[in-house]
CSV table of C-alpha atoms in Angstrom, one decimal:
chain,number,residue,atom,x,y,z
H,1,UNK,CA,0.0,0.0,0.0
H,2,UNK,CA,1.5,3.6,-0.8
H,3,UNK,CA,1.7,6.5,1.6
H,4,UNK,CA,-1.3,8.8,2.4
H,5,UNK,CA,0.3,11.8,0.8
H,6,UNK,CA,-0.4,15.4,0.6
H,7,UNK,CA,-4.1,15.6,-0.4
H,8,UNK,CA,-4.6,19.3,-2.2
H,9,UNK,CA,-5.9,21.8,-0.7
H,10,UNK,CA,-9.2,22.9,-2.2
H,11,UNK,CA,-9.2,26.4,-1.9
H,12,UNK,CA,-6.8,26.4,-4.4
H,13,UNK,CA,-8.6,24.1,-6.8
H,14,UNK,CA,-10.8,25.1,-9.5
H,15,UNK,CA,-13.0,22.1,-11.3
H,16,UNK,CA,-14.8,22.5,-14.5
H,17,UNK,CA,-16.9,20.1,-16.6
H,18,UNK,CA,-18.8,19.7,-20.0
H,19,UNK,CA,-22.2,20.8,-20.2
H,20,UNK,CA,-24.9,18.5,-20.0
H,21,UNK,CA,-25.9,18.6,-23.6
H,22,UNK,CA,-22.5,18.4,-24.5
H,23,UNK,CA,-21.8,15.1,-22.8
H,24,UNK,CA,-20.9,11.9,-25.0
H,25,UNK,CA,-22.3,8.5,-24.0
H,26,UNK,CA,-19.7,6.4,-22.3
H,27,UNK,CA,-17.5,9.4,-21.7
H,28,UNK,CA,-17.4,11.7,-18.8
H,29,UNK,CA,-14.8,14.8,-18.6
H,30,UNK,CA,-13.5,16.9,-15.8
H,31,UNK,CA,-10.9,19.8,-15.9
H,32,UNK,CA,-9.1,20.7,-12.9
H,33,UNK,CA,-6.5,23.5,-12.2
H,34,UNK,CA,-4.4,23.8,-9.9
H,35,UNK,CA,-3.5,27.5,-8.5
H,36,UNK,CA,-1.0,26.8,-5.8
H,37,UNK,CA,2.6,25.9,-6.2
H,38,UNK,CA,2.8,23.3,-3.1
H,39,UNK,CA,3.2,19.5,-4.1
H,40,UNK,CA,-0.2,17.3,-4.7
H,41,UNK,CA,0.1,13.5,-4.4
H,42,UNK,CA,-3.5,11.9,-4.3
H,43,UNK,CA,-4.7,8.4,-4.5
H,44,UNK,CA,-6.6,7.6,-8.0
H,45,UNK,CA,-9.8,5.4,-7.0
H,46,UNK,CA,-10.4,1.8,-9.2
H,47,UNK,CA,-13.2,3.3,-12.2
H,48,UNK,CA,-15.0,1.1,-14.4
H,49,UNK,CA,-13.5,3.1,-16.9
H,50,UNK,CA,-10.3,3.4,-18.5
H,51,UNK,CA,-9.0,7.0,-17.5
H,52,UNK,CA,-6.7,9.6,-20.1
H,53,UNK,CA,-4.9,12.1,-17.8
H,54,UNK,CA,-3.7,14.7,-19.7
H,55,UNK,CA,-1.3,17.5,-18.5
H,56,UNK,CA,-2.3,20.8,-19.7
H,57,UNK,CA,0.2,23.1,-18.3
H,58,UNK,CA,4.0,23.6,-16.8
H,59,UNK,CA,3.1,21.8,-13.7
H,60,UNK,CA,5.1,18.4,-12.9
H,61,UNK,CA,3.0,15.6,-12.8
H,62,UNK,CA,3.5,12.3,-12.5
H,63,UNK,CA,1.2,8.7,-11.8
H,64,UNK,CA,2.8,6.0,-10.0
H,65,UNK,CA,1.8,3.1,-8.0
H,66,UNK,CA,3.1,0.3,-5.3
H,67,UNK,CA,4.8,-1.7,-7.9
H,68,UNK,CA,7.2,1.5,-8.7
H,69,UNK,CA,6.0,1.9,-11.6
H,70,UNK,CA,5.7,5.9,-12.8
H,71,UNK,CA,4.9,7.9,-16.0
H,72,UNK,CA,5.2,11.4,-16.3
H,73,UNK,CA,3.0,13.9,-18.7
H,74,UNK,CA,0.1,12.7,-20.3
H,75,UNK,CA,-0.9,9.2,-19.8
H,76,UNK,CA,-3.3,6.6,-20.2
H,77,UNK,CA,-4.4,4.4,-16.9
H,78,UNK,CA,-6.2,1.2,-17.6
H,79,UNK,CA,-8.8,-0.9,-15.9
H,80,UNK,CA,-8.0,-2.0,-12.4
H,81,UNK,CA,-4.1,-0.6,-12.1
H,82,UNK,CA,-4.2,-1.3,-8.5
H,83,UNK,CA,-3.1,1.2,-5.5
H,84,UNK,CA,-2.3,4.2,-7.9
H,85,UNK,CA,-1.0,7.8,-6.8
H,86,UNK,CA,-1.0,11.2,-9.1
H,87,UNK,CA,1.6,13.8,-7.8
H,88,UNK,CA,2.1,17.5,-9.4
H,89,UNK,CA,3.9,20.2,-8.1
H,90,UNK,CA,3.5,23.5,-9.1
H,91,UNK,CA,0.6,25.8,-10.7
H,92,UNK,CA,-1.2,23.2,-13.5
H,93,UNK,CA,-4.1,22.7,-15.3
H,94,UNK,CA,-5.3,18.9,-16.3
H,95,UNK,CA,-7.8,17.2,-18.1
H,96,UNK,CA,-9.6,14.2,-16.8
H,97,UNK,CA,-11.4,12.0,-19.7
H,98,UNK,CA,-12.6,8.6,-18.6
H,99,UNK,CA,-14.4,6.0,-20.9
H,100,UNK,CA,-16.4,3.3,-20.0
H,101,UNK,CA,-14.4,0.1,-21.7
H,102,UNK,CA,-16.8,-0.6,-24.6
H,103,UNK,CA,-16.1,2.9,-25.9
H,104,UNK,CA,-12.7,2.5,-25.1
H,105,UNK,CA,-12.0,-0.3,-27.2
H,106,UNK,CA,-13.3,1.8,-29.7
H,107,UNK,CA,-11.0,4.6,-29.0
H,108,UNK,CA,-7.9,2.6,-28.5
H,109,UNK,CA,-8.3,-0.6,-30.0
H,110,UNK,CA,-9.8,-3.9,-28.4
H,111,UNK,CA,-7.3,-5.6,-26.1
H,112,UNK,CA,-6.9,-7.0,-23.1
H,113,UNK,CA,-3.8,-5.0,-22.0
H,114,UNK,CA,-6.5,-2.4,-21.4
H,115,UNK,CA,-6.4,-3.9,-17.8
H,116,UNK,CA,-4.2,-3.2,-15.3
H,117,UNK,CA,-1.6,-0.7,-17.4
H,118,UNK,CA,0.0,2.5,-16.7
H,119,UNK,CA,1.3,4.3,-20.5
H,120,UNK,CA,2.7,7.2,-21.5
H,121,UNK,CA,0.2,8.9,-24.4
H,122,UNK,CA,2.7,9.1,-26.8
H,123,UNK,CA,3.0,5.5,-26.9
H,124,UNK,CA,-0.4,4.5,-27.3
H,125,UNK,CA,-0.9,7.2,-29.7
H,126,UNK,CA,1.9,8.2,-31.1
H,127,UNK,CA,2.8,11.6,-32.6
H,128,UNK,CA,-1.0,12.7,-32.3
H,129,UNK,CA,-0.1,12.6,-28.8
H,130,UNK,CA,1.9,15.6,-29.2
H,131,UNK,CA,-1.0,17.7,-31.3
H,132,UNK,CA,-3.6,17.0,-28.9
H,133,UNK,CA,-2.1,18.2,-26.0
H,134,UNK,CA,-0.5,21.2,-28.2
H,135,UNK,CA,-4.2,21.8,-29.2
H,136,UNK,CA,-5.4,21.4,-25.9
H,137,UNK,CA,-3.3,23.5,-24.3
H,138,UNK,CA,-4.3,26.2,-26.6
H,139,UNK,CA,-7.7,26.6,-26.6
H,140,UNK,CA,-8.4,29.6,-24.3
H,141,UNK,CA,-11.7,27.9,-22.1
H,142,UNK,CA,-12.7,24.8,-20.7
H,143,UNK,CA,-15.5,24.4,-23.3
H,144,UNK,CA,-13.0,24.6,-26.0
H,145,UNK,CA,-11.0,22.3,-24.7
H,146,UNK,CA,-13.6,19.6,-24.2
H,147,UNK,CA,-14.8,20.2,-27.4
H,148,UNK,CA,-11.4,19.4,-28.8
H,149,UNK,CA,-11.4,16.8,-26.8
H,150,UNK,CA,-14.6,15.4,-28.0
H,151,UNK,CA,-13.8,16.1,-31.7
H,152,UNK,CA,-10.9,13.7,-31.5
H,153,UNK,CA,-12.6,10.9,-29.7
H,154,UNK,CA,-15.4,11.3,-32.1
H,155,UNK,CA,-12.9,11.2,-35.0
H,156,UNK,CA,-10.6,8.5,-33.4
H,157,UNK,CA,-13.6,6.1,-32.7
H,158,UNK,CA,-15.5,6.7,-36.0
H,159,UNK,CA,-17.1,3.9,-37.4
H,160,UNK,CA,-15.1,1.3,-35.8
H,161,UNK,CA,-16.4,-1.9,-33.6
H,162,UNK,CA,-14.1,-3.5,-32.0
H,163,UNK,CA,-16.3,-5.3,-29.6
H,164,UNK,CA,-18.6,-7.7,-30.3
H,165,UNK,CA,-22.3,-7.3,-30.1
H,166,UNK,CA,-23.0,-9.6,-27.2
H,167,UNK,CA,-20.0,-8.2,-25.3
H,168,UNK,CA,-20.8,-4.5,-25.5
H,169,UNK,CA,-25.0,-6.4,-24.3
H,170,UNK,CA,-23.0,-7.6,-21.6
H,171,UNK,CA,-21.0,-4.4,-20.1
H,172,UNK,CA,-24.1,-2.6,-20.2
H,173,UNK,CA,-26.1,-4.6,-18.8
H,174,UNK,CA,-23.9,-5.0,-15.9
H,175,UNK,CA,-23.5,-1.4,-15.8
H,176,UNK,CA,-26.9,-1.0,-15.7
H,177,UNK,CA,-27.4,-3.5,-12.8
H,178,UNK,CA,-24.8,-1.6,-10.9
H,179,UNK,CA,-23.0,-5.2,-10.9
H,180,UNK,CA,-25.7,-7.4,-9.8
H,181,UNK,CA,-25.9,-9.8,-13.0
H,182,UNK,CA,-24.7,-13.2,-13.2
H,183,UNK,CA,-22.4,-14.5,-16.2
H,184,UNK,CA,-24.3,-17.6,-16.4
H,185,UNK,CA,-28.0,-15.3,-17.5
H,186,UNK,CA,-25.9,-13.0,-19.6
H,187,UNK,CA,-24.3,-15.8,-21.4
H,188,UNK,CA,-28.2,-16.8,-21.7
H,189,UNK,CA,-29.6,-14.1,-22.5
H,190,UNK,CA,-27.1,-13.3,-25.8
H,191,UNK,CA,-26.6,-16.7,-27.0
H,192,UNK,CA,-23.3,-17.9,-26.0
H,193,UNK,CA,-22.3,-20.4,-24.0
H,194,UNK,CA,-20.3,-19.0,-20.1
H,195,UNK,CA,-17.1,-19.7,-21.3
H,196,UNK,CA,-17.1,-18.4,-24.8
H,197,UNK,CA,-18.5,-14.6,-23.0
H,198,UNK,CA,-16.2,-15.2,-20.3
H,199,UNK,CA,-13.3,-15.6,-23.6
H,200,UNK,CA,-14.3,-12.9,-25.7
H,201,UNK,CA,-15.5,-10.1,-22.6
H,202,UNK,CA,-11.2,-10.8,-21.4
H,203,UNK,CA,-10.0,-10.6,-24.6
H,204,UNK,CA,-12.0,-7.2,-25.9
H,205,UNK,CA,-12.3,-5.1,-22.4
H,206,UNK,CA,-9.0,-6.4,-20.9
H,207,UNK,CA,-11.1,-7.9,-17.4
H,208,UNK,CA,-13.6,-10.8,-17.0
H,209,UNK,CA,-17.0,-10.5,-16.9
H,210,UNK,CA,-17.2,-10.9,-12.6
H,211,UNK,CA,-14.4,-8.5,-12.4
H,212,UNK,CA,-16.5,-6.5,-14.0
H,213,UNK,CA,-19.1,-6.7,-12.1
H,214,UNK,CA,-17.2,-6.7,-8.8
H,215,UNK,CA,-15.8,-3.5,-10.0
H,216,UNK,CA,-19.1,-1.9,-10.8
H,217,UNK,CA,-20.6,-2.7,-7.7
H,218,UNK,CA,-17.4,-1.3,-6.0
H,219,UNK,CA,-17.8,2.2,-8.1
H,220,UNK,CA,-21.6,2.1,-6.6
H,221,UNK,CA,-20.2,1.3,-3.1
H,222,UNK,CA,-18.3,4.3,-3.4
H,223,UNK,CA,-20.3,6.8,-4.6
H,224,UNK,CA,-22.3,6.0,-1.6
H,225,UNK,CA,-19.6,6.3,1.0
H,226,UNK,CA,-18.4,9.5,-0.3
H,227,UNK,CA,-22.4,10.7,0.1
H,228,UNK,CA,-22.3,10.1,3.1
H,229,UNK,CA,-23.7,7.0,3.9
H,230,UNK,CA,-22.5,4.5,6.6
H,231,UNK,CA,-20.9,1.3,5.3
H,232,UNK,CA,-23.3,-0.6,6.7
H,233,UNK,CA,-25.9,1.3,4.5
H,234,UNK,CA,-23.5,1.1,1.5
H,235,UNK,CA,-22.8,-2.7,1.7
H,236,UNK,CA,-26.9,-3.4,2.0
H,237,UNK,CA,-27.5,-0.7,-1.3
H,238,UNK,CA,-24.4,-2.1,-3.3
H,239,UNK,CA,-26.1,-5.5,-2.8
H,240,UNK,CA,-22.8,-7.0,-1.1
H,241,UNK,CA,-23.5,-10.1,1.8
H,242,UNK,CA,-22.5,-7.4,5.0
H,243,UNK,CA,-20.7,-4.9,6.3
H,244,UNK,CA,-17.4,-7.0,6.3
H,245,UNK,CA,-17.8,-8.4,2.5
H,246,UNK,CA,-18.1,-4.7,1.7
H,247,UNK,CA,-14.6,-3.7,3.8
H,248,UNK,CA,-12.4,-6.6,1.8
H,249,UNK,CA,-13.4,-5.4,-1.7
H,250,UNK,CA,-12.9,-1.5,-0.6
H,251,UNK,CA,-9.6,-3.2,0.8
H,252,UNK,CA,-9.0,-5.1,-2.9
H,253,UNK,CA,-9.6,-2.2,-4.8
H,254,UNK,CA,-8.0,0.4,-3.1
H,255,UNK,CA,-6.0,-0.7,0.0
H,256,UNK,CA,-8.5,1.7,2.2
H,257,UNK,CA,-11.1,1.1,4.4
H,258,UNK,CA,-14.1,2.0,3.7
H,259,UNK,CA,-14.0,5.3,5.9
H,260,UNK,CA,-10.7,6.6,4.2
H,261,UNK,CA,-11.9,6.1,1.1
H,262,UNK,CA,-15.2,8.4,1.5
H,263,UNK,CA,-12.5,11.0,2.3
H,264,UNK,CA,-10.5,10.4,-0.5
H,265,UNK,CA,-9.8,13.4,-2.7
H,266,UNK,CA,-9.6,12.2,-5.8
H,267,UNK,CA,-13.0,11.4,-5.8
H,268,UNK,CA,-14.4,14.6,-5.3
H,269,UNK,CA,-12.9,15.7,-8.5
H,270,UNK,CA,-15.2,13.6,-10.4
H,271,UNK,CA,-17.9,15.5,-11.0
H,272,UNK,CA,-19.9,13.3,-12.6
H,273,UNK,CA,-20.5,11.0,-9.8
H,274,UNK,CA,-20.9,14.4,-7.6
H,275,UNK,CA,-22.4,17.0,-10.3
H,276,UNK,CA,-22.6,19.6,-7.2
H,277,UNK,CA,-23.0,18.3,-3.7
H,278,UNK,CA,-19.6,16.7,-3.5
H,279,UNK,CA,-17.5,19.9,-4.4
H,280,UNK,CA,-19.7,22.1,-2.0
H,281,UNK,CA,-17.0,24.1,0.1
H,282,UNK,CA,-13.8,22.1,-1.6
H,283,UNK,CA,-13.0,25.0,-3.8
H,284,UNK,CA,-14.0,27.3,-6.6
H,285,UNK,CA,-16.6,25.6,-9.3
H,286,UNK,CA,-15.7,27.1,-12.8
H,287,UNK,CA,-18.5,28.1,-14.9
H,288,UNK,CA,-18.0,25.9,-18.2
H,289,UNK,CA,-16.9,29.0,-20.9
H,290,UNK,CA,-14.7,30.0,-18.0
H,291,UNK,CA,-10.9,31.0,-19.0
H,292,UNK,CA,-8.4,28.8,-18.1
């Protein structure tokens, strides 16, 4: 398990996301800057998505985790990388762009090294990497910069499928649930027998189709916690036996306890899960056509 670190202080952190009618299916976006030049070092919560971190400014930044693994700048963090950190230091602006792992596939190509990976940008992309952060770091307002962003996942997806019909079923329908399916009824209910799903989910969203639900239900668990709720409350909600099943997969996931990881910071960056409450009195909201 990594060190607590030095959570950031919230005054100094402003937070800005897309418009509702501007938000893609499968993809949610936060911008965050930074206005204070002490050191940041945050733990990055498990997300049934695969996340794209990209720096935006002069700011230092860096994602490591227990392993010792650590990439600096831009970088793309896969499903289920384990106890992971982010550190900065310095005055910076970033841009947060998670995708649920159907879309992802799409985006980056269906794999199942989508799981459990740390990568620099450039080497999953490439030299675009270079002219989408150069274009990003551009644009004069958040809304320009998620538009940019959203033009180049639009452009970079197109009209590529890279995951089967029954598998993408699947995902969804476990999303849906908030995790409570069974692969047995999904394999069912799209016409393939357990092992072929179990096969084909692995080899196109880089986790199996329990993981995938465990994780789901985990990403439920915590939305609760970090509401407010009591983990006994949370475990009975997220549909998990008790109290105690509840602590081991919050222990699995993150190496917390459930009560540290309602605290955690990095979770009240995403403003999806906390569209207002969560930021209330952690720091300045930016309006979306705010300058940077």
């Amino acid at each position: 398990m990594l060190p607590a670190g030095n959570p950031p202080d919230w005054a100094w952190m402003d937070v800005a996301v897309p418009r509702p009618a501007d938000r893609l299916p499968g993809i949610s976006m936060a911008g965050f800057r930074h206005r204070a030049t002490a050191s940041i070092d945050m733990a990055m919560v498990a997300h049934p998505s695969v996340t794209l971190l990209i720096g935006l400014g002069e700011a230092e930044c860096a994602v490591y985790d227990a392993q010792g693994r650590r990439e600096g700048g831009s970088v793309v963090i896969g499903l289920l990388p384990g106890d992971l950190r982010a550190a900065g230091q310095g005055v910076g602006a970033y841009l947060q762009i998670r995708l649920q792992p159907v879309v992802a596939a799409a985006v980056f190509g269906a794999s199942s090294e989508l799981s459990g990976q740390i990568a620099m940008l450039e080497d999953v992309w490439g030299r675009d990497a270079g002219q989408v952060e150069d274009r990003l770091r551009a644009a004069a307002t958040w809304d320009e910069r998620f538009a940019i962003a959203a033009e180049i996942l639009g452009t970079r997806m197109g009209g590529r499928r890279d995951v089967d019909p029954e598998v993408a079923h699947t995902w969804r329908r476990t999303f849906a649930s908030r995790g409570r399916v069974r692969v047995e009824g999904m394999a069912d209910e799209v016409g393939w027998s357990r092992k072929r799903l179990w096969s084909r989910f692995r080899s196109q969203l880089g986790i199996t189709p329990k993981r995938a639900a465990q994780l789901v239900r985990f990403d439920h668990a915590a939305h609760l916690l970090a509401g407010g709720h009591s983990a006994a409350s949370a475990a009975i909600l997220s549909g998990y036996v008790d109290q105690s099943h509840l602590h081991r997969e919050v222990k699995t996931f993150t190496g917390l306890t459930p009560t540290a990881l309602a605290a955690t910071p990095w979770l009240a960056i995403d403003d999806v899960a906390w569209p207002r409450e969560g930021l209330a009195g952690a720091g300045r909201r930016l309006s979306t056509d705010a300058a940077v």
